mmCIF file of C-alpha atoms in Angstrom:
data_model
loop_
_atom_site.group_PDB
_atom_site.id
_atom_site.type_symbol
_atom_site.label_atom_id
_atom_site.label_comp_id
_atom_site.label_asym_id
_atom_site.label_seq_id
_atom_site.Cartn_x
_atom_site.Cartn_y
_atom_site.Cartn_z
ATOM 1 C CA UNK D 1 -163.104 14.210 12.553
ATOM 2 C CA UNK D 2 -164.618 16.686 10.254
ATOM 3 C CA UNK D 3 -168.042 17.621 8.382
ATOM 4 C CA UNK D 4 -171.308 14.794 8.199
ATOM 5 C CA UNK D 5 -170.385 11.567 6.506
ATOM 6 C CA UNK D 6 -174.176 9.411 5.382
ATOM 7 C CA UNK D 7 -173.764 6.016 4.829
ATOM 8 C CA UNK D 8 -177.111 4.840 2.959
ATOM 9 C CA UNK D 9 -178.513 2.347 0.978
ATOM 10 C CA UNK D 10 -177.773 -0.473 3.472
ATOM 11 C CA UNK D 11 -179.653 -3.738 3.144
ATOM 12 C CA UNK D 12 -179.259 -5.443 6.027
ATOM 13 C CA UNK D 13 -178.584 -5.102 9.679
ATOM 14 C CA UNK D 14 -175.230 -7.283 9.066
ATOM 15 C CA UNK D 15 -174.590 -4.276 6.720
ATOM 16 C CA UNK D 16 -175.271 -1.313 8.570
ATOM 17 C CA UNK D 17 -172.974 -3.430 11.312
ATOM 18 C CA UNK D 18 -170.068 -3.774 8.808
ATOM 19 C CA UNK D 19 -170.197 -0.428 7.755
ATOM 20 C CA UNK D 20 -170.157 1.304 10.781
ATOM 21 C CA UNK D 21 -167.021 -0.380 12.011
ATOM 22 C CA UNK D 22 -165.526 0.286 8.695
ATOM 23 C CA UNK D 23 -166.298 4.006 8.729
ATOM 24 C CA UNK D 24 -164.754 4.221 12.813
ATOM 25 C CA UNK D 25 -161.914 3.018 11.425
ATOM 26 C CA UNK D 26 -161.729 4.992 8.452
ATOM 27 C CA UNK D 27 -162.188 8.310 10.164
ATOM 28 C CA UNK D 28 -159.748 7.223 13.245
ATOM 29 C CA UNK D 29 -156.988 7.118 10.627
ATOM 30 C CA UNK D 30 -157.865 10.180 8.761
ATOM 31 C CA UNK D 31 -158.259 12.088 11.964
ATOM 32 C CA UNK D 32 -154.934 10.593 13.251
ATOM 33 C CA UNK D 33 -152.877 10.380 10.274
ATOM 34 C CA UNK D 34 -154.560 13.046 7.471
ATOM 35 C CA UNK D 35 -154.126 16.987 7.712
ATOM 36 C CA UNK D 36 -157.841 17.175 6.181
ATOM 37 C CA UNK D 37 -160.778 16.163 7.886
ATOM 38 C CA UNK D 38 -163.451 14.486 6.537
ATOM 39 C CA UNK D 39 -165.730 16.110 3.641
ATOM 40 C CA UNK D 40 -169.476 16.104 3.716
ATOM 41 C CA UNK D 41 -170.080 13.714 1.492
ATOM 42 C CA UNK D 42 -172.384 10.053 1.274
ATOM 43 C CA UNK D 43 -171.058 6.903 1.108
ATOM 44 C CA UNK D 44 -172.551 3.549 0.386
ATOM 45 C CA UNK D 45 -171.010 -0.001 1.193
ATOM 46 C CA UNK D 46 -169.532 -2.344 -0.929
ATOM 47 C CA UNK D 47 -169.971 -5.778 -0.036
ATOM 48 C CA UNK D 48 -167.251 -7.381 -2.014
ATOM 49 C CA UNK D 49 -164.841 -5.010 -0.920
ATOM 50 C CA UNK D 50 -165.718 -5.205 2.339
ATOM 51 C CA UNK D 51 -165.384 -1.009 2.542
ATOM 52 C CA UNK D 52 -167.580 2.185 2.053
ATOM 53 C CA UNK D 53 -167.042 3.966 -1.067
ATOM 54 C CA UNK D 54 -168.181 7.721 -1.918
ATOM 55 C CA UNK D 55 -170.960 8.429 -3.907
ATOM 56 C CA UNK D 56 -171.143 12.006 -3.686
ATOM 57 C CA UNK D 57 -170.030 15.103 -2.046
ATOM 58 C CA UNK D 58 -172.183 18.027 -0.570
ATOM 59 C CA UNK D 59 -170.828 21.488 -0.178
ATOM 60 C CA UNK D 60 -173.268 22.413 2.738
ATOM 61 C CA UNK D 61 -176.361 22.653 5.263
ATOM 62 C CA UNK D 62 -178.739 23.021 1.703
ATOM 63 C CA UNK D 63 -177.573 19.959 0.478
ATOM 64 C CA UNK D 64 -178.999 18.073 3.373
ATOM 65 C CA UNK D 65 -182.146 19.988 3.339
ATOM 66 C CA UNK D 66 -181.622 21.357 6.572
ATOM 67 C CA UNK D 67 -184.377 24.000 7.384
ATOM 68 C CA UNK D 68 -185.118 25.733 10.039
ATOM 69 C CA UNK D 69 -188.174 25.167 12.380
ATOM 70 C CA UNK D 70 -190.274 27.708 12.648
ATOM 71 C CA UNK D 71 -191.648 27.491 16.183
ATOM 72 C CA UNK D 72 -188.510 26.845 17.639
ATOM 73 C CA UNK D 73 -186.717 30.063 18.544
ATOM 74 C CA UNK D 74 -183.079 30.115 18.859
ATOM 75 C CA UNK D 75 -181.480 29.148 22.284
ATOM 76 C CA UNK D 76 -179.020 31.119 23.438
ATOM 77 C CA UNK D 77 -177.255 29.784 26.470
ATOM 78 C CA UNK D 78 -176.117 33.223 28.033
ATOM 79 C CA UNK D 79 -175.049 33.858 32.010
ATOM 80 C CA UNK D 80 -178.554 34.657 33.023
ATOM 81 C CA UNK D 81 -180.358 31.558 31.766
ATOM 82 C CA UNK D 82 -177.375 29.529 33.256
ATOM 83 C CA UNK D 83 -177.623 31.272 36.785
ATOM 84 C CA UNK D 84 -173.971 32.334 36.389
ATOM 85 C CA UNK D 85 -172.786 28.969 35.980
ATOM 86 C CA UNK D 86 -170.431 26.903 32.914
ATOM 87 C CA UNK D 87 -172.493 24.554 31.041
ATOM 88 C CA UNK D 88 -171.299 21.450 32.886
ATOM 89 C CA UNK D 89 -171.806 22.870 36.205
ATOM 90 C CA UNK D 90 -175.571 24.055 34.887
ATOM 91 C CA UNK D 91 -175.922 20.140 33.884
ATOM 92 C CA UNK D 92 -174.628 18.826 37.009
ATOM 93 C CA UNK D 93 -177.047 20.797 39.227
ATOM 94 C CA UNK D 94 -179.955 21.232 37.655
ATOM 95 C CA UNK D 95 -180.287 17.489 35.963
ATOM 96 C CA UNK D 96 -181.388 14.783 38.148
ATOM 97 C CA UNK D 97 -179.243 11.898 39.556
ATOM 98 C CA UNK D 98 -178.528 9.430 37.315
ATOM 99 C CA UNK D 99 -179.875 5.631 38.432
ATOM 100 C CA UNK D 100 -176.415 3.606 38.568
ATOM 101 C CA UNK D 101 -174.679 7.071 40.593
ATOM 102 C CA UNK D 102 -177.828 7.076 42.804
ATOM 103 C CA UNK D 103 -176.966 3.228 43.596
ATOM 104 C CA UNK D 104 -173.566 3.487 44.172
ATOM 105 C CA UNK D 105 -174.217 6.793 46.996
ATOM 106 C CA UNK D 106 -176.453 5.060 48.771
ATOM 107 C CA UNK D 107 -174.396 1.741 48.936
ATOM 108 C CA UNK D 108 -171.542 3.836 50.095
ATOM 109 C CA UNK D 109 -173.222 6.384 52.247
ATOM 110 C CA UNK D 110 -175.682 4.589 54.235
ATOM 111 C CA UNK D 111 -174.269 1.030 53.737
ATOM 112 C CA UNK D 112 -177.112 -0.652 51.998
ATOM 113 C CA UNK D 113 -177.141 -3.954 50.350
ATOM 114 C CA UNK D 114 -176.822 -3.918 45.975
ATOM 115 C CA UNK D 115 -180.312 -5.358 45.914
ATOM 116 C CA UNK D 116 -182.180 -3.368 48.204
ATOM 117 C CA UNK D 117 -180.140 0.059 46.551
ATOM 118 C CA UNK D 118 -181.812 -0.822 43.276
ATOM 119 C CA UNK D 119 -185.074 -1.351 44.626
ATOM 120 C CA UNK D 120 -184.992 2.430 46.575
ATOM 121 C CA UNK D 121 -183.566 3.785 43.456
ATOM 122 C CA UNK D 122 -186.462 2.278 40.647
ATOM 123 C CA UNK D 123 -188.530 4.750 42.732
ATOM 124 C CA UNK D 124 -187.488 8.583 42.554
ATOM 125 C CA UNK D 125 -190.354 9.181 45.645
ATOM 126 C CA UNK D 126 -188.687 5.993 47.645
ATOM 127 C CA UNK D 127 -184.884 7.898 47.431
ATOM 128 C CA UNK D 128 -187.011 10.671 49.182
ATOM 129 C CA UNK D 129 -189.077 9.164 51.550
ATOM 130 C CA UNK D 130 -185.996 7.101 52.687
ATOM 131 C CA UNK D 131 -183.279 10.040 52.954
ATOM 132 C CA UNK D 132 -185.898 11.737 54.974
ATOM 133 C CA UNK D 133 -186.470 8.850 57.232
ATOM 134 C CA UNK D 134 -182.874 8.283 57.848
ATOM 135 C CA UNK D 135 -182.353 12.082 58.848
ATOM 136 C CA UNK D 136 -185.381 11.970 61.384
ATOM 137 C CA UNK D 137 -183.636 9.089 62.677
ATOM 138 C CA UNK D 138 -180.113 10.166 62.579
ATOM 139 C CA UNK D 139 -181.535 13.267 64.499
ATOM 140 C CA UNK D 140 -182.349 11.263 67.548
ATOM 141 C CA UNK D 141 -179.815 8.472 67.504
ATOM 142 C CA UNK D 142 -177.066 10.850 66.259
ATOM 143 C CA UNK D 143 -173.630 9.251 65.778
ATOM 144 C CA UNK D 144 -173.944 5.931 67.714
ATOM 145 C CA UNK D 145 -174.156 2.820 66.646
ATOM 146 C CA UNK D 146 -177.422 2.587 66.308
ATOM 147 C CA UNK D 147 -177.499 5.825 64.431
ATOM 148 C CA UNK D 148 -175.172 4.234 61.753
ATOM 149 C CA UNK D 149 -177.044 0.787 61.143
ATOM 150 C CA UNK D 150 -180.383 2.461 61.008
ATOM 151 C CA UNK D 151 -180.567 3.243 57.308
ATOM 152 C CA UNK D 152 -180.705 -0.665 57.075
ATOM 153 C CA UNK D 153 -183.521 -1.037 59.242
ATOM 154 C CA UNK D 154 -185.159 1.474 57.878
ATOM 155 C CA UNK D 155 -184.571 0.141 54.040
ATOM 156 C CA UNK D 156 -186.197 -3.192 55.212
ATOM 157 C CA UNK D 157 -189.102 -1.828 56.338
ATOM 158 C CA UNK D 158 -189.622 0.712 53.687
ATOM 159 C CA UNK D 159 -188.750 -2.030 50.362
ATOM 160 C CA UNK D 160 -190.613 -5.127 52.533
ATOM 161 C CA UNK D 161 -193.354 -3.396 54.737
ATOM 162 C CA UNK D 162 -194.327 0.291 53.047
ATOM 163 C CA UNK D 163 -194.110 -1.032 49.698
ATOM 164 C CA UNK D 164 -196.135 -3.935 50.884
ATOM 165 C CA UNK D 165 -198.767 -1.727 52.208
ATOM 166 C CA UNK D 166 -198.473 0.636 49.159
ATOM 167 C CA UNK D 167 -199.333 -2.623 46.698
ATOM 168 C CA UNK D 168 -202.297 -4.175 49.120
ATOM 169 C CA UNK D 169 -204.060 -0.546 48.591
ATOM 170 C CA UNK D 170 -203.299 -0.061 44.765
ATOM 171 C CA UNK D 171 -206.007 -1.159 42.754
ATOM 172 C CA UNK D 172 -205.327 -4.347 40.523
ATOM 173 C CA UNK D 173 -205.896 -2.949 36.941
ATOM 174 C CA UNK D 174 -203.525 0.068 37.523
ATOM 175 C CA UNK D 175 -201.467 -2.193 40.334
ATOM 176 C CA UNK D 176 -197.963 -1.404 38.426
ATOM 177 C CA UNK D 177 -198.028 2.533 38.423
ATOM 178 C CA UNK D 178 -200.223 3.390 41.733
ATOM 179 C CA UNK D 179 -197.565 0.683 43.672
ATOM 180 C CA UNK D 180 -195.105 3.549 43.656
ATOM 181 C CA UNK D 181 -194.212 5.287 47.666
ATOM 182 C CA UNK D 182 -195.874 8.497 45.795
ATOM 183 C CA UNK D 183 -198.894 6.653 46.770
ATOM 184 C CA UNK D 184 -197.903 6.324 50.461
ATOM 185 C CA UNK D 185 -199.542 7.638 53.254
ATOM 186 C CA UNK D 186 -196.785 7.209 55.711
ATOM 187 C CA UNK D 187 -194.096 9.755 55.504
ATOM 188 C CA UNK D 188 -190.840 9.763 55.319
ATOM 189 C CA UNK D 189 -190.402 11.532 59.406
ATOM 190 C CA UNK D 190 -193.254 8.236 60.318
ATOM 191 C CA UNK D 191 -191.150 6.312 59.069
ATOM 192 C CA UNK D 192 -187.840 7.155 60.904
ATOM 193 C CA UNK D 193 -190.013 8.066 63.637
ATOM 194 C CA UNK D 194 -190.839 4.019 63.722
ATOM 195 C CA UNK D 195 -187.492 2.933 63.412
ATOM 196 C CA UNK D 196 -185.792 4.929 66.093
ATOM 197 C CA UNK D 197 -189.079 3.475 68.777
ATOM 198 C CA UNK D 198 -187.973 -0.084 67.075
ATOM 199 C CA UNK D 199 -184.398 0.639 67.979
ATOM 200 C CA UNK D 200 -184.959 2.152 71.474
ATOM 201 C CA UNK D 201 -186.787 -1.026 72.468
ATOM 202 C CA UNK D 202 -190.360 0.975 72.767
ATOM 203 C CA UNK D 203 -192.084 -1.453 70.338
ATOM 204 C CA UNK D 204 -191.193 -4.556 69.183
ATOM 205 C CA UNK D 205 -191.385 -6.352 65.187
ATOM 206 C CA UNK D 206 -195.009 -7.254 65.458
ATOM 207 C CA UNK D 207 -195.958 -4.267 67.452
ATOM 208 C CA UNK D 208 -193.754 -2.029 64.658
ATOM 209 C CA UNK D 209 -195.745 -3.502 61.771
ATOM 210 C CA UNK D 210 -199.761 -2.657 63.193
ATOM 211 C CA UNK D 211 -198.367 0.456 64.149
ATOM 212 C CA UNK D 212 -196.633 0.706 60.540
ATOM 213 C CA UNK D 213 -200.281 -0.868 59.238
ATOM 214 C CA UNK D 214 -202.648 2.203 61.593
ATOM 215 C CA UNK D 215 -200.538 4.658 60.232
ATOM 216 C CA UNK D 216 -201.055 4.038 56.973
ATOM 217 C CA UNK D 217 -204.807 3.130 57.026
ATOM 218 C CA UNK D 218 -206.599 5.091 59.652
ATOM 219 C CA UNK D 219 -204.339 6.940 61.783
ATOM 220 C CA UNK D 220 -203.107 8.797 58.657
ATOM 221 C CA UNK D 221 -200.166 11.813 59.846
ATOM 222 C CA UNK D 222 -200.282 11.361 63.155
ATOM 223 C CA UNK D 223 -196.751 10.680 65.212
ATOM 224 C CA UNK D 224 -196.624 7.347 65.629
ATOM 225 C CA UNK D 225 -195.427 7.929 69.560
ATOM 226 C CA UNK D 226 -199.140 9.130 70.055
ATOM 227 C CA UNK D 227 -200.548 6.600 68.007
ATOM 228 C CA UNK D 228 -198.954 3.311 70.352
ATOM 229 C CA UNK D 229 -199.224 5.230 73.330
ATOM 230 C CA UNK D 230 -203.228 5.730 72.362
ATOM 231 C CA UNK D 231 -203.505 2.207 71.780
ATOM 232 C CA UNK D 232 -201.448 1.109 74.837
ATOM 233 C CA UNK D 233 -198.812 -0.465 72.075
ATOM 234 C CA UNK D 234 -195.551 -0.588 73.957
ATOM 235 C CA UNK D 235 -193.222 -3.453 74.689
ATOM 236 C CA UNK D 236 -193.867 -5.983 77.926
ATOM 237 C CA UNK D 237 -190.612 -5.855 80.093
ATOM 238 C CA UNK D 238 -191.792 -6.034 83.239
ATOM 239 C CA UNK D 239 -190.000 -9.335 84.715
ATOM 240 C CA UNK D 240 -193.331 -10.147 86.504
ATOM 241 C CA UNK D 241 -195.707 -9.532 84.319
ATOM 242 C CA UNK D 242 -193.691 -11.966 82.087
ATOM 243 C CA UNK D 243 -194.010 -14.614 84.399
ATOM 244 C CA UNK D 244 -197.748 -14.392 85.184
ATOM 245 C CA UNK D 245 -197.866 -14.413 81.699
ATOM 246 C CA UNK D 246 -195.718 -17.255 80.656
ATOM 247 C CA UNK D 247 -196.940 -19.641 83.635
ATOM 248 C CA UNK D 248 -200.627 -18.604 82.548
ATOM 249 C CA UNK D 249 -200.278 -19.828 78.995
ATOM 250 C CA UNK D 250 -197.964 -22.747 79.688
ATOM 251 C CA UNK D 251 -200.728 -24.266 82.809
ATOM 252 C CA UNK D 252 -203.584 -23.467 80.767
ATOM 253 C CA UNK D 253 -206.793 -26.457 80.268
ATOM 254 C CA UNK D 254 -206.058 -26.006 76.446
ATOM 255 C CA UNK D 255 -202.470 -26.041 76.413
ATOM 256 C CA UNK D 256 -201.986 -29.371 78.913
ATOM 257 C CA UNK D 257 -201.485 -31.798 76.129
ATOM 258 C CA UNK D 258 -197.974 -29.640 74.626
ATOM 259 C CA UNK D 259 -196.567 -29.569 78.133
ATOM 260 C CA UNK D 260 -196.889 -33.152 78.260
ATOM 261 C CA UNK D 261 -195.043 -33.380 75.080
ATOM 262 C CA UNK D 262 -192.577 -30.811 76.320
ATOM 263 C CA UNK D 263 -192.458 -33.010 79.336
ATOM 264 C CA UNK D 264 -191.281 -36.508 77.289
ATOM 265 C CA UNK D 265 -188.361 -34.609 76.370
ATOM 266 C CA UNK D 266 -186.157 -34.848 73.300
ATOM 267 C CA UNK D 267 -187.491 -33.624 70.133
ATOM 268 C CA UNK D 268 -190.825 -32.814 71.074
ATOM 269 C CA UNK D 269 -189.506 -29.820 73.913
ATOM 270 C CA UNK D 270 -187.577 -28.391 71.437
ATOM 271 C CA UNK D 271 -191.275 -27.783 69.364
ATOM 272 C CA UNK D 272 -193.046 -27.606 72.267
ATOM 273 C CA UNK D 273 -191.225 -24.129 73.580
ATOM 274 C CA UNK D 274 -191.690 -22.773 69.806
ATOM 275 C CA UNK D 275 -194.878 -23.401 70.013
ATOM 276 C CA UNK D 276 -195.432 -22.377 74.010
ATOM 277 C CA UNK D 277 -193.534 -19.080 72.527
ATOM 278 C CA UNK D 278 -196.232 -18.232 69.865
ATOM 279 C CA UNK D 279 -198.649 -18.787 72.004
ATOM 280 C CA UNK D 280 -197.079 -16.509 74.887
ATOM 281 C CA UNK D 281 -196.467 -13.569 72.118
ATOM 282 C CA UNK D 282 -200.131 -14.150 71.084
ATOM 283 C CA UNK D 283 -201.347 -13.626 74.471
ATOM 284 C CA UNK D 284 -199.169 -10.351 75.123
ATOM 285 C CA UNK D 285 -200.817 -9.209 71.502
ATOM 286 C CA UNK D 286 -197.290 -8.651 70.121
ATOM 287 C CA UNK D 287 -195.685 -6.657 72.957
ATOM 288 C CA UNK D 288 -193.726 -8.609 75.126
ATOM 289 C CA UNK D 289 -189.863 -8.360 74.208
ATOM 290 C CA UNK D 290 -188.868 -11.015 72.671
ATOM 291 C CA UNK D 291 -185.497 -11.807 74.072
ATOM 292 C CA UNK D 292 -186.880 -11.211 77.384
ATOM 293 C CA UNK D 293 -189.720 -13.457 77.090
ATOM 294 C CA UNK D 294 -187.780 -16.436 75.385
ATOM 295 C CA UNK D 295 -185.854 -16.528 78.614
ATOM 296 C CA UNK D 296 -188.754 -16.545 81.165
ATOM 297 C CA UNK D 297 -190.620 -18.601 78.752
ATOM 298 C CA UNK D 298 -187.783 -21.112 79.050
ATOM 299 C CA UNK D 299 -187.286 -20.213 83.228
ATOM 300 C CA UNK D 300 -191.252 -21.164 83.796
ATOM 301 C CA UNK D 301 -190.534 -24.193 82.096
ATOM 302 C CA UNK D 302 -187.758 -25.256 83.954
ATOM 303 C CA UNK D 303 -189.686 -24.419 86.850
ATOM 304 C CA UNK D 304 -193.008 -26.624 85.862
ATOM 305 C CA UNK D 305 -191.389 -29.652 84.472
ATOM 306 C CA UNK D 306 -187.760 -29.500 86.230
ATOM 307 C CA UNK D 307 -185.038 -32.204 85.397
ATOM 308 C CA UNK D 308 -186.556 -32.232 81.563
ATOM 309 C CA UNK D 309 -184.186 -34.584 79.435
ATOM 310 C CA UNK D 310 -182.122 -31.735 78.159
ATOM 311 C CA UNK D 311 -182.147 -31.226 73.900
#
């Protein structure tokens, strides 16, 4: 609207509040309304009157004591230091992505949640980590299905399991600023790496998180194919196998008294198969398929204690 207007001598926030919606005001209808802009002048506010009045005019920069600092040279924004560009193009390149429009791209261009977007985007090396992830992943899956729903899996494991791992190493005086995926050992290709062997069926949850665990601890930058095919971490599928295991578990001294709960039916068979299918994951150390051995679990069952009154 015009040349530096002070408003001083305020004595109260309720004040400085009053004033300032006085002065918008003010200077909206001057700007609108009056040929002349605004004068450098200062002001002070008048309580009764419920408006600023002028106490003075200044005719310039001297007035205000404006002097010039000596160790800061002047900045001259010419084409070379702005590589060629307009000052809002400079700005919008070279400045880093704003938190809320860092949100919003990743909510729209990989589909994430609102919650788990803010929790990627609190951490400048987790936006990394995770893009790079996603491309490793996207590289292998490509446009399928799968390919579009991994950046979800691979959100959960980086804002549940990483981050968990990341916090469990930090020490507990500096806990806050070392609990940042700066601090991770697992990179961003591991990571997608692990997602696309969760997705192709290779490994399974449990399986996925020691694997996530070894890479991070001891097995540190090594591809995490090597590392489960080293440790003979791959998912159980084998329909036989399966059933030796299953029957093993369920007929075993220890486990007699459950199937003769699962055997009285009702209630108890229902908590009997969880608990026959803990025991039958235990036993394959995390790498049978799930799915698959629910429904031998439940076949060998059948099988052992047949005509069961049904749940």
């Amino acid at each position: 609207t015009g040349q530096r207007v002070e408003v001083k001598n305020l004595n109260s926030i309720q004040q400085v509040r009053s004033a300032a919606m006085f002065e918008a005001q003010r200077q909206a209808e001057v700007f609108l309304f009056d040929e002349d802009p605004t004068k450098p002048e200062t002001r002070t506010y008048d309580v009764s009157k419920q408006e600023t009045v002028i106490i003075r005019t200044k005719g310039g920069a001297v007035d205000y004591r404006f002097l010039p600092e000596p160790d800061l040279p002047p900045l001259v924004l010419d084409p070379v230091i702005l590589d060629g560009m307009s000052i809002d193009e400079f700005i919008k390149k070279k400045l880093p992505e704003l938190p809320e429009a860092t949100v919003l791209r990743l909510k729209e261009e990989y589909a994430l949640p609102e919650d788990m977007s803010r929790v990627i985007t609190k951490d400048p090396h987790a936006i990394l980590l995770f893009e790079e992830a996603v491309g490793v992943a996207r590289d292998t899956l490509g446009d399928t299905p799968a390919g579009q729903k991994i950046p979800i899996t691979i959100g959960n494991w980086l804002c549940n399991d990483l981050y968990g791992l990341v916090k469990e190493n930090s020490s507990e005086s500096n806990q806050e600023e070392e609990a940042s995926i700066k601090n991770s050992t697992v990179s961003g290709a591991q990571l997608g790496e692990l997602a696309v062997m969760l997705e192709e069926g290779v490994i399974s949850t449990p399986l996925g998180k020691k694997l996530l665990a070894t890479l991070f601890e001891k097995e540190i930058g090594k591809n995490p194919r090597d590392v489960a095919e080293e440790r003979g971490w791959k998912v159980v599928s084998n329909q036989d196998e399966l059933l030796n295991l299953c029957r093993d578990v369920i007929l075993a001294a220890e486990n007699e008294r459950f199937l003769a709960l699962y055997k009285a039916g009702g209630k108890q068979r229902r908590k009997m198969t969880k608990l026959f299918m803990g025991k039958a994951m235990g036993a394959s150390q995390g790498r049978a398929d799930p799915q698959m051995l629910q429904d031998t679990l439940e076949t060998v069952l059948e099988e052992i204690a047949p005509g069961t009154e049904p749940l």
